[in-house]
Tab-separated table of C-alpha atoms and ligand atoms in Angstrom:
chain	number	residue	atom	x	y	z
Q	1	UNK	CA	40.941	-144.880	-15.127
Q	2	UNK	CA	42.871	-141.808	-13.319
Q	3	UNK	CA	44.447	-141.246	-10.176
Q	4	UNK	CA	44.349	-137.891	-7.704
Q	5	UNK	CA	46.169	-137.968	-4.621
Q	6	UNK	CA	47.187	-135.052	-1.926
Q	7	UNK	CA	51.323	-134.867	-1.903
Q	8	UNK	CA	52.161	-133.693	1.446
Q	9	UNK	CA	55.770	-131.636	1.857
Q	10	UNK	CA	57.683	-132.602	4.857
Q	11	UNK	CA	59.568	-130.359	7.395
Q	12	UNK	CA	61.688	-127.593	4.972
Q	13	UNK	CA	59.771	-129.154	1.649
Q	14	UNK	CA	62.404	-131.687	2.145
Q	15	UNK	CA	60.298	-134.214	0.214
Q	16	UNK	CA	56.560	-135.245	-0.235
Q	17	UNK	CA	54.768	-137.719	0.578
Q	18	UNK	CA	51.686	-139.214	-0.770
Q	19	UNK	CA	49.359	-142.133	0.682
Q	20	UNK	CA	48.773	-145.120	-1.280
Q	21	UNK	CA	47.065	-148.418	-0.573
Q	22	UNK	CA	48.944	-151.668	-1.176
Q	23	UNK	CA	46.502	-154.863	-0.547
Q	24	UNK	CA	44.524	-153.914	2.334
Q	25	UNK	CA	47.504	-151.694	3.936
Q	26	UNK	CA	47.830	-147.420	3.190
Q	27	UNK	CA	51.395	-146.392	3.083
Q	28	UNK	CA	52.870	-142.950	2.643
Q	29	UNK	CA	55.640	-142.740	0.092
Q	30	UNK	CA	57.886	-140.339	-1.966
Q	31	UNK	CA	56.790	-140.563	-4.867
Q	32	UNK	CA	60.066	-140.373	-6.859
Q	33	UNK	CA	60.698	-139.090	-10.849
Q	34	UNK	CA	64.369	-139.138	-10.946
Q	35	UNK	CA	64.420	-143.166	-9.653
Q	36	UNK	CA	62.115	-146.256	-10.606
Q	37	UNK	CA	61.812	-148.398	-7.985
Q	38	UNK	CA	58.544	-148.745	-5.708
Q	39	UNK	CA	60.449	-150.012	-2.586
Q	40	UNK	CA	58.668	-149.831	1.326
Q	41	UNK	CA	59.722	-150.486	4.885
Q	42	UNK	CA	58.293	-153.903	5.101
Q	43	UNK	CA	58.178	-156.395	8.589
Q	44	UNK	CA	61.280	-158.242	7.190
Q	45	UNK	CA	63.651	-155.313	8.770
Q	46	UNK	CA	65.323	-155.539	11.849
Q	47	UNK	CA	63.360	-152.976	14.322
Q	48	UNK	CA	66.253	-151.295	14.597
Q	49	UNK	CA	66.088	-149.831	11.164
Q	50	UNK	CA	62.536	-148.449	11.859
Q	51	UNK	CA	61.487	-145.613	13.733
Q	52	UNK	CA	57.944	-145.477	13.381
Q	53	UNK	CA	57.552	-146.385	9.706
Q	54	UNK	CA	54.581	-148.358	8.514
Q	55	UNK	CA	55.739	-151.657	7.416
Q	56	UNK	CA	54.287	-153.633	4.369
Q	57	UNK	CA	53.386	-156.791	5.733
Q	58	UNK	CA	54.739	-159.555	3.324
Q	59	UNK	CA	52.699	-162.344	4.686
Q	60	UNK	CA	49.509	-160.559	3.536
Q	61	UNK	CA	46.655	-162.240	1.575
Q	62	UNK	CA	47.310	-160.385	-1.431
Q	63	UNK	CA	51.184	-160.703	-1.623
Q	64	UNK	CA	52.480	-162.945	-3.228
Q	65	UNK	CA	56.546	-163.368	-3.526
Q	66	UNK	CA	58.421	-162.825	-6.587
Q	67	UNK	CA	60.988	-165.879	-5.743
Q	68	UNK	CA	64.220	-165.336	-6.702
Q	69	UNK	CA	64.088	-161.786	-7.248
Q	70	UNK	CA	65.853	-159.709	-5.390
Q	71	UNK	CA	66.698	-155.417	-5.337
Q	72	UNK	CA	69.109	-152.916	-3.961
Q	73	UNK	CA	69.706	-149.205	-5.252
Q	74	UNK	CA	71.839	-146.438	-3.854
Q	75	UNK	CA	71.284	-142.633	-4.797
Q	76	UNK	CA	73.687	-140.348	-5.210
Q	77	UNK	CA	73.608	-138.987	-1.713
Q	78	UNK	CA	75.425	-141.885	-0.352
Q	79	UNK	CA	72.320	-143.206	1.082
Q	80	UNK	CA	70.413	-146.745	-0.151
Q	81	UNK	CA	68.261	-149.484	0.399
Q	82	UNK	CA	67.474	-153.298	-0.326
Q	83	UNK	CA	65.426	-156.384	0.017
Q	84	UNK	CA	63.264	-158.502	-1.907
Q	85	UNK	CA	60.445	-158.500	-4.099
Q	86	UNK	CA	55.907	-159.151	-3.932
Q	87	UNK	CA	53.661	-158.640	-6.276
Q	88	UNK	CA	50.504	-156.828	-4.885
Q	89	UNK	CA	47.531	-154.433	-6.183
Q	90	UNK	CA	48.561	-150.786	-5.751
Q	91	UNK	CA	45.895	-147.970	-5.831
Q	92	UNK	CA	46.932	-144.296	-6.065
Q	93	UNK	CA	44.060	-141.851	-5.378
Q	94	UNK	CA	42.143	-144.580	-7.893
Q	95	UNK	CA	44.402	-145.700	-10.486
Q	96	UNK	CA	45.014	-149.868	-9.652
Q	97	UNK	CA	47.448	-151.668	-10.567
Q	98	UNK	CA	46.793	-155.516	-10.044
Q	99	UNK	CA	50.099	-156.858	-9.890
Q	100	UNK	CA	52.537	-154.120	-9.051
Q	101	UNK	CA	56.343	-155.276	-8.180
Q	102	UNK	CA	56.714	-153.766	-4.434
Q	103	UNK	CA	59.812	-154.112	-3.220
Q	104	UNK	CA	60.069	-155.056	0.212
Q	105	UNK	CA	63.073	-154.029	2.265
Q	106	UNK	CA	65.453	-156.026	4.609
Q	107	UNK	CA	67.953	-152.928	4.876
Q	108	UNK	CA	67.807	-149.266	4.789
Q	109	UNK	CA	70.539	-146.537	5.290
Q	110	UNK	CA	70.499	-143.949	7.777
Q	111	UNK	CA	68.798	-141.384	5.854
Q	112	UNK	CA	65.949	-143.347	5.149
Q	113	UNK	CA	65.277	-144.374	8.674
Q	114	UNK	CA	65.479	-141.009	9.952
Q	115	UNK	CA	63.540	-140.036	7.535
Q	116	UNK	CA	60.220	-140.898	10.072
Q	117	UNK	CA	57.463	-139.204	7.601
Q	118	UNK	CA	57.900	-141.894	4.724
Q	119	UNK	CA	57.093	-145.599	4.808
Q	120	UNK	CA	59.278	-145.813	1.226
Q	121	UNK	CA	59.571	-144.246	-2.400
Q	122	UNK	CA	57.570	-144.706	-5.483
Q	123	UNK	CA	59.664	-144.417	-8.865
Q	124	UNK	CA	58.284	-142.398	-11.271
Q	125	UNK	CA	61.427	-142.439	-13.809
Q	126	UNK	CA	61.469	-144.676	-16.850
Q	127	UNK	CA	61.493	-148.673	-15.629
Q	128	UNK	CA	64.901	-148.869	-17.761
Q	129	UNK	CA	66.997	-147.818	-14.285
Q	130	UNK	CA	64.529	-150.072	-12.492
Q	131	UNK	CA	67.003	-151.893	-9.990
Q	132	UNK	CA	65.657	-155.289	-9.369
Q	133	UNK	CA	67.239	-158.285	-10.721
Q	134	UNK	CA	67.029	-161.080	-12.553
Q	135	UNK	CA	64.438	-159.178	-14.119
Q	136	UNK	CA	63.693	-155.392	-14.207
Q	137	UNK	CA	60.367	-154.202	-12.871
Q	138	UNK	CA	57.761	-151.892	-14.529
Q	139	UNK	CA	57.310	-148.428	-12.114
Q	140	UNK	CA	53.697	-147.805	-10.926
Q	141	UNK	CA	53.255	-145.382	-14.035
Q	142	UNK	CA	54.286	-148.110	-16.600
Q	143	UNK	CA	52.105	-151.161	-14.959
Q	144	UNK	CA	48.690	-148.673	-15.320
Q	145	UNK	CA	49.556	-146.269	-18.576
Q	146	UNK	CA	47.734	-148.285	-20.496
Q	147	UNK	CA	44.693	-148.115	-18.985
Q	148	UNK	CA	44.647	-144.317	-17.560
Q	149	UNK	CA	42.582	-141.962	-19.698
Q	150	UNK	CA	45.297	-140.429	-20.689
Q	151	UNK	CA	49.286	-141.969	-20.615
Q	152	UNK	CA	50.177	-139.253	-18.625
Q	153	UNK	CA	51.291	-138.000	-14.842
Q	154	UNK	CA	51.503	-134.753	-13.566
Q	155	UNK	CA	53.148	-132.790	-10.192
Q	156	UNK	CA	51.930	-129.631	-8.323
Q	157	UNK	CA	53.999	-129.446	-4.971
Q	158	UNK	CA	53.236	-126.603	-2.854
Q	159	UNK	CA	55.207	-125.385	-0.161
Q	160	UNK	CA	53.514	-125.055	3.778
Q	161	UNK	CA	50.480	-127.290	2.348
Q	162	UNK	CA	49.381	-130.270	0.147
Q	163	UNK	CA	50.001	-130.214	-3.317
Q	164	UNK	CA	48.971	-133.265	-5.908
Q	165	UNK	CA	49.835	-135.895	-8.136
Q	166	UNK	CA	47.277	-136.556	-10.772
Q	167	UNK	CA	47.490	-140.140	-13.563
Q	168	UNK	CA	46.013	-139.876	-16.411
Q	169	UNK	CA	44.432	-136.356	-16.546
Q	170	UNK	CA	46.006	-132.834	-16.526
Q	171	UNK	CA	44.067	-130.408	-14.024
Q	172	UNK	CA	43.470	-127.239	-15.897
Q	173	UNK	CA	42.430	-125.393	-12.278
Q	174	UNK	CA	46.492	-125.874	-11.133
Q	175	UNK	CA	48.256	-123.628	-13.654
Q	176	UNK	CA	47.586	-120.558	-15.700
Q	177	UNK	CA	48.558	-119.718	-19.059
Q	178	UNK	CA	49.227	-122.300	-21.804
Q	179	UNK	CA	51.832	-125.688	-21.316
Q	180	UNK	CA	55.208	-125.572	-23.094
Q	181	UNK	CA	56.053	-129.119	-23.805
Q	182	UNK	CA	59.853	-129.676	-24.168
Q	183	UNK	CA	61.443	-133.141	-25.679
Q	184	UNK	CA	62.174	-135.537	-23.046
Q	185	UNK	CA	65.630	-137.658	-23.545
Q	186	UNK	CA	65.228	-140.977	-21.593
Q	187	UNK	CA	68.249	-142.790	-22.812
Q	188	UNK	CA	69.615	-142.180	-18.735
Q	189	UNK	CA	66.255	-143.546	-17.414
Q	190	UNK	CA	65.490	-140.240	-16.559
Q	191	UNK	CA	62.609	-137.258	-17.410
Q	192	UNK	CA	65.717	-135.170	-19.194
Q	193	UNK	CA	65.349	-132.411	-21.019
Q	194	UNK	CA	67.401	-129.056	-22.447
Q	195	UNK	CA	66.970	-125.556	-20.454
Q	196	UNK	CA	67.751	-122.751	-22.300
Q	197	UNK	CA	69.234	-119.083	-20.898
Q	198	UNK	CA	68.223	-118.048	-17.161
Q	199	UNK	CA	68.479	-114.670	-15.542
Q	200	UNK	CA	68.998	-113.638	-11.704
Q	201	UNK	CA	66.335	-111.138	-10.441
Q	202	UNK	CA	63.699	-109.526	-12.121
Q	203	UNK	CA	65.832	-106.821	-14.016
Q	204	UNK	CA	66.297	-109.011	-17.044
Q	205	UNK	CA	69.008	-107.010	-16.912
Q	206	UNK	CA	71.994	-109.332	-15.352
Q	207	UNK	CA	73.900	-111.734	-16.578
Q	208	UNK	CA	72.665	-115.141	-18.288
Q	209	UNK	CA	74.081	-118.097	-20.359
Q	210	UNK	CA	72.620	-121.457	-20.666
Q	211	UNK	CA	71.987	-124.296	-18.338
Q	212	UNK	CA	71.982	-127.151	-20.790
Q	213	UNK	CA	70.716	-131.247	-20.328
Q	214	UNK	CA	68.792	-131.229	-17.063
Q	215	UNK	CA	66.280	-133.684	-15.105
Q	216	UNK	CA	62.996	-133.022	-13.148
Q	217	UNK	CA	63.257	-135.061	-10.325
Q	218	UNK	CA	60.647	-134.612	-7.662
Q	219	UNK	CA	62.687	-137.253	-5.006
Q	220	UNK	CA	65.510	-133.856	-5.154
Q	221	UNK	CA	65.051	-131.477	-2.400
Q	222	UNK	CA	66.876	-128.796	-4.175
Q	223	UNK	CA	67.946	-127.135	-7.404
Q	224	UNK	CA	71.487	-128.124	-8.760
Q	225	UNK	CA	72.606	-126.039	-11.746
Q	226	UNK	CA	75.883	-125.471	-14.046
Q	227	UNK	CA	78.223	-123.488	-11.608
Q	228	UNK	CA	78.220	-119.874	-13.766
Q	229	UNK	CA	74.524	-119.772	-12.847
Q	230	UNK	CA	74.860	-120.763	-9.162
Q	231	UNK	CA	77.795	-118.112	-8.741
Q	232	UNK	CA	76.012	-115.686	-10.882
Q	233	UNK	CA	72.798	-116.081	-8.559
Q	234	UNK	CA	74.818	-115.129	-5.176
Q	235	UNK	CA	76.644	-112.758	-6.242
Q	236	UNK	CA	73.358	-110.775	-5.845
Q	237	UNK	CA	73.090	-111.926	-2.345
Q	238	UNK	CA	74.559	-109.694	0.065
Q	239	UNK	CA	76.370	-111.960	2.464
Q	240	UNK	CA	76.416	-115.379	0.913
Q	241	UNK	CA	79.635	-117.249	0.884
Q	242	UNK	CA	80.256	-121.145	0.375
Q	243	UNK	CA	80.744	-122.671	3.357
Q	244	UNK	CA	82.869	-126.078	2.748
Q	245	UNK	CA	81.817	-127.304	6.415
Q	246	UNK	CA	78.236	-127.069	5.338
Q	247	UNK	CA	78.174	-128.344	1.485
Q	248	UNK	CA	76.985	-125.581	-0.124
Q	249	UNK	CA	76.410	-121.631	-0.558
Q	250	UNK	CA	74.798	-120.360	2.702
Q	251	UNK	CA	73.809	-116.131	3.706
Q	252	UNK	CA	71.922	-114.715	6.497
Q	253	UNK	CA	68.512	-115.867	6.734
Q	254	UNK	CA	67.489	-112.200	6.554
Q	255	UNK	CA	69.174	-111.628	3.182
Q	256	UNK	CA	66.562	-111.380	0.479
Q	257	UNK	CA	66.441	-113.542	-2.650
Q	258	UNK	CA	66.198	-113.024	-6.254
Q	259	UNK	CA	64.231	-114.804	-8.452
Q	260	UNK	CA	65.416	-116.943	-10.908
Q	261	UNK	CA	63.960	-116.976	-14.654
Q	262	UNK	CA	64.927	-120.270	-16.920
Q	263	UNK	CA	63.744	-120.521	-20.399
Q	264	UNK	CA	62.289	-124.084	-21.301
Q	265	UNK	CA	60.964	-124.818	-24.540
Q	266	UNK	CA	61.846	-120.958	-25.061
Q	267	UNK	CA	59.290	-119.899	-22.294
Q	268	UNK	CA	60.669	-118.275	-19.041
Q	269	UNK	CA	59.524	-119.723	-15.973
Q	270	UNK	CA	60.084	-117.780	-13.096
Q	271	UNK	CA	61.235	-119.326	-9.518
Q	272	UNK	CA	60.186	-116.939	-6.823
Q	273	UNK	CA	63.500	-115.980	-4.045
Q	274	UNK	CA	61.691	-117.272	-1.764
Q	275	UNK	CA	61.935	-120.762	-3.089
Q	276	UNK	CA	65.850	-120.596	-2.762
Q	277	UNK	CA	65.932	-120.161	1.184
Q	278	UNK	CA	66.053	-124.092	2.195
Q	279	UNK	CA	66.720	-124.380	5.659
Q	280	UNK	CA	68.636	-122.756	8.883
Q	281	UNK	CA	71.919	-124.052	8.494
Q	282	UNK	CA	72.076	-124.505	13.149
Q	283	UNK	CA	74.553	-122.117	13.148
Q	284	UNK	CA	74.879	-118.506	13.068
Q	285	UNK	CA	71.616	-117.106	11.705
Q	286	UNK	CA	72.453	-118.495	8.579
Q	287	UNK	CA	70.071	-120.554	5.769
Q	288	UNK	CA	71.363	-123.452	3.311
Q	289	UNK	CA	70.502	-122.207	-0.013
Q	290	UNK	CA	68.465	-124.182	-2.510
Q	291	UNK	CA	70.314	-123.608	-5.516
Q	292	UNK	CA	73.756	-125.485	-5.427
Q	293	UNK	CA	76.312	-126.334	-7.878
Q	294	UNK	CA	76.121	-129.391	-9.839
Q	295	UNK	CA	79.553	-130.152	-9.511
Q	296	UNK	CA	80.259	-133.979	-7.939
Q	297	UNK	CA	76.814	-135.109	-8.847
Q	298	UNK	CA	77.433	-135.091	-12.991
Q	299	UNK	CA	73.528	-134.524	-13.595
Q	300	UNK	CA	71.892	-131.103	-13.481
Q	301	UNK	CA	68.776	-131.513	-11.614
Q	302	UNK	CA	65.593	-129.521	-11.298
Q	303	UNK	CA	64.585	-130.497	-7.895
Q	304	UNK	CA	61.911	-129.933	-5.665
Q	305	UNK	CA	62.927	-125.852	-5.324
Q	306	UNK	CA	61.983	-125.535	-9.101
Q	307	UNK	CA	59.136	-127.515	-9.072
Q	308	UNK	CA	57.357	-125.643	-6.850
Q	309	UNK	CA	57.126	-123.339	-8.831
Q	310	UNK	CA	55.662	-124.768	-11.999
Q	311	UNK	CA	53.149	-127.383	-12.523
Q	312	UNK	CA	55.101	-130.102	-14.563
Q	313	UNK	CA	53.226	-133.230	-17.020
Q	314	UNK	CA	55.083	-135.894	-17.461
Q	315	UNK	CA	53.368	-136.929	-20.577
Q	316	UNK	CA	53.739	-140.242	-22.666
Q	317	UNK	CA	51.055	-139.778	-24.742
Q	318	UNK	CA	53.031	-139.179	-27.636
Q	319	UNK	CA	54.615	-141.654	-28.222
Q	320	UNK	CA	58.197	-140.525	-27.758
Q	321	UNK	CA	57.826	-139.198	-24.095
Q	322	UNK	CA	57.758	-135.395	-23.534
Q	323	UNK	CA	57.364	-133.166	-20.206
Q	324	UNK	CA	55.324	-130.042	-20.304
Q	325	UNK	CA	55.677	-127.031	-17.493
Q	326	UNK	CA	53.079	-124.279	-16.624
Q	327	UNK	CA	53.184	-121.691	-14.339
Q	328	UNK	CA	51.349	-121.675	-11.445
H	1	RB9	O1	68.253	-140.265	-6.827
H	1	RB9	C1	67.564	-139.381	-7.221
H	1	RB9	C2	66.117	-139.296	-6.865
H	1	RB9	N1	65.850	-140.149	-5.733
H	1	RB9	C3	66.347	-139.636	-4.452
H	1	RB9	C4	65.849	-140.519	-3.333
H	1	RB9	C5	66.525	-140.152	-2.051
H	1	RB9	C6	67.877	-140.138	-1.825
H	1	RB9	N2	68.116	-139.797	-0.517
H	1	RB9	C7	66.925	-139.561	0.092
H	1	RB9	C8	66.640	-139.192	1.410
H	1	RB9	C9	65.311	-139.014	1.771
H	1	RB9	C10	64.296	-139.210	0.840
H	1	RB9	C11	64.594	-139.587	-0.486
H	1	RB9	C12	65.906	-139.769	-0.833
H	1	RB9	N3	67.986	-138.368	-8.010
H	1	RB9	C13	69.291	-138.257	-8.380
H	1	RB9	S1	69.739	-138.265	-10.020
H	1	RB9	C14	71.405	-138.029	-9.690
H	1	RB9	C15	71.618	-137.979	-8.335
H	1	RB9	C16	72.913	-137.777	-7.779
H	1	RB9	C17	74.017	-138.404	-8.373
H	1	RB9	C18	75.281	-138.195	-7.848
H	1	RB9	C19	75.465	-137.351	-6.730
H	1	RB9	C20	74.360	-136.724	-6.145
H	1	RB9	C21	73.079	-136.941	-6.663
H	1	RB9	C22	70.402	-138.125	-7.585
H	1	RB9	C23	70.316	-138.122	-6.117
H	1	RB9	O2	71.029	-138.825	-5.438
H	1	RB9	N4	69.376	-137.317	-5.578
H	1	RB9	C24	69.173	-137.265	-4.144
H	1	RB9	C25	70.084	-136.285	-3.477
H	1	RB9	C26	70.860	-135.404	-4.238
H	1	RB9	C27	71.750	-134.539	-3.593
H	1	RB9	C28	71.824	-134.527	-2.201
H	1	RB9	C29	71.031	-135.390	-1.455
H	1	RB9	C30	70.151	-136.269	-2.091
């Protein structure tokens, strides 16, 4: 079997979110390759958690509860969520999976409830950092891999309109040129991998060094790299400063942005300026970059701002797991 379904960004490409059908209900998650937990608002929250969310309805038909088992995770950001655990069939864009752990929630944070465009998150990491206990769950990808066409998943996220997910096929009509496949190291749960050098701006000129271990992580907004690169990359914007009260580098939203070329797999992909102007900041005319320094978070992660600009295969079918990029 394979899977195709439409991954819609949110306001500022903060995330994207893709429908899928659990029993007889659609939802609209994030689908999520830097965690690996399928978790959803569900009718078990108090209402005052919820602010418009869909909510899985546990005493469905088709759900049946995983007694005993119970889940809660907290990312990085602070924010988290937790609850209890069904087994139900989950169909993205095609690609079933009978009895798929979903994770029903009797808490979220803050974040997540304010975040009004997404009912929960699908993990797409390796089911090793799966957070449920007694027993670890399989992810979405792991429950169906055997029987997709090919054990494989891939990302194309767009920016101002719907990009896709595919299982179990690669869509030649989303990139150009040939895939460079890269080692994946999973041994942190994660799709980790080595970048090579990186230069600011198209003069291939400037400076560069290397970025080192790295994860794609589609559930990260932005792009988080080794500080050298991250100062290297404003000093070639005129007016960008780190602001402390805001959390990262900021500049005038009028500034104009460099591009940013990383060698993977000794190929240089190239992410456009315009991919590094997040947001407005609210204050000032100024924007919230989307490069910051990895500094505090310990992981350098290829977020959402990087994969934008590629289209990325998360590919199994080797055995030992690999990712592949293309541009796009
Ligand atoms: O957790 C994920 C992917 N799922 C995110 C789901 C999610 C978390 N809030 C959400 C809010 C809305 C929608 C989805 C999510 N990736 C990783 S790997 C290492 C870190 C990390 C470790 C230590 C310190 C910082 C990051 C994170 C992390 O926290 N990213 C989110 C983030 C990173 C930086 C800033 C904000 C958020």
């Amino acid at each position: 079997q394979t899977g195709t379904v439409a991954a819609n960004p949110e306001q500022y490409d903060q995330a994207y979110i893709c429908p899928v059908t659990i029993g007889s209900q659609t939802l609209h998650l994030d689908f999520d390759t830097g965690s690996s937990d399928l978790w959803v608002f569900s009718n078990l929250m108090p209402s005052s958690e919820v602010d418009g969310q869909t909510e899985f309805n546990t005493n469905s038909a088709g759900a049946t509860k995983k007694d005993g088992y119970t889940w809660s995770i907290s990312y990085g950001d602070g924010s988290g969520a937790s609850g209890v655990v069904y087994a139900d069939t989950v169909n993205v864009g095609g690609a079933t999976a009978t009895s798929q752990a979903v994770e029903a929630a009797t808490s979220v944070s803050s974040e997540f409830t304010s975040d009004t465009g997404s009912d929960g998150l699908l993990g797409l990491a390796f089911s090793s950092i799966n957070q449920v206990k007694p027993t670890p769950q399989t992810t979405f990808f792991d429950t169906v891999k055997s029987s997709l066409e090919a054990e494989l998943f891939t990302a194309d996220l767009q920016s101002n309109g719907p990009g896709s997910y595919t299982f179990g096929y690669i869509d030649s009509s989303k990139y150009t040129g040939s895939i460079t496949y890269t080692a994946v190291d999973n041994s942190q749960g994660f799709w980790g991998f080595t970048a090579g050098g990186y230069t600011v701006g198209g003069g291939g000129s400037n400076s560069t060094g290397t970025i080192g271990s790295a994860i794609a992580d589609t559930g990260t907004s932005l792009m988080y790299l080794p500080t050298a690169a991250v100062q290297s990359y404003y000093s070639q914007v005129s007016g960008s400063s780190y602001s402390s009260s805001q959390g990262g580098y900021i500049f005038p939203c009028s500034a104009s942005l460099p591009s940013l070329t990383v060698s993977i797999g000794g190929h240089g992909f190239v992410v456009p300026g315009s991919n590094f102007n997040y947001s407005p900041t609210g204050s000032g005319n100024t924007c919230f970059g989307g490069l910051q320094e990895n500094t505090g978070i310990g992981f350098t992660i290829f977020g959402d701002v990087f994969l934008r600009a590629v289209y990325a295969i998360f590919d199994e079918t080797q055995g030992s797991p690999r990712i592949g990029f293309a541009a796009q």
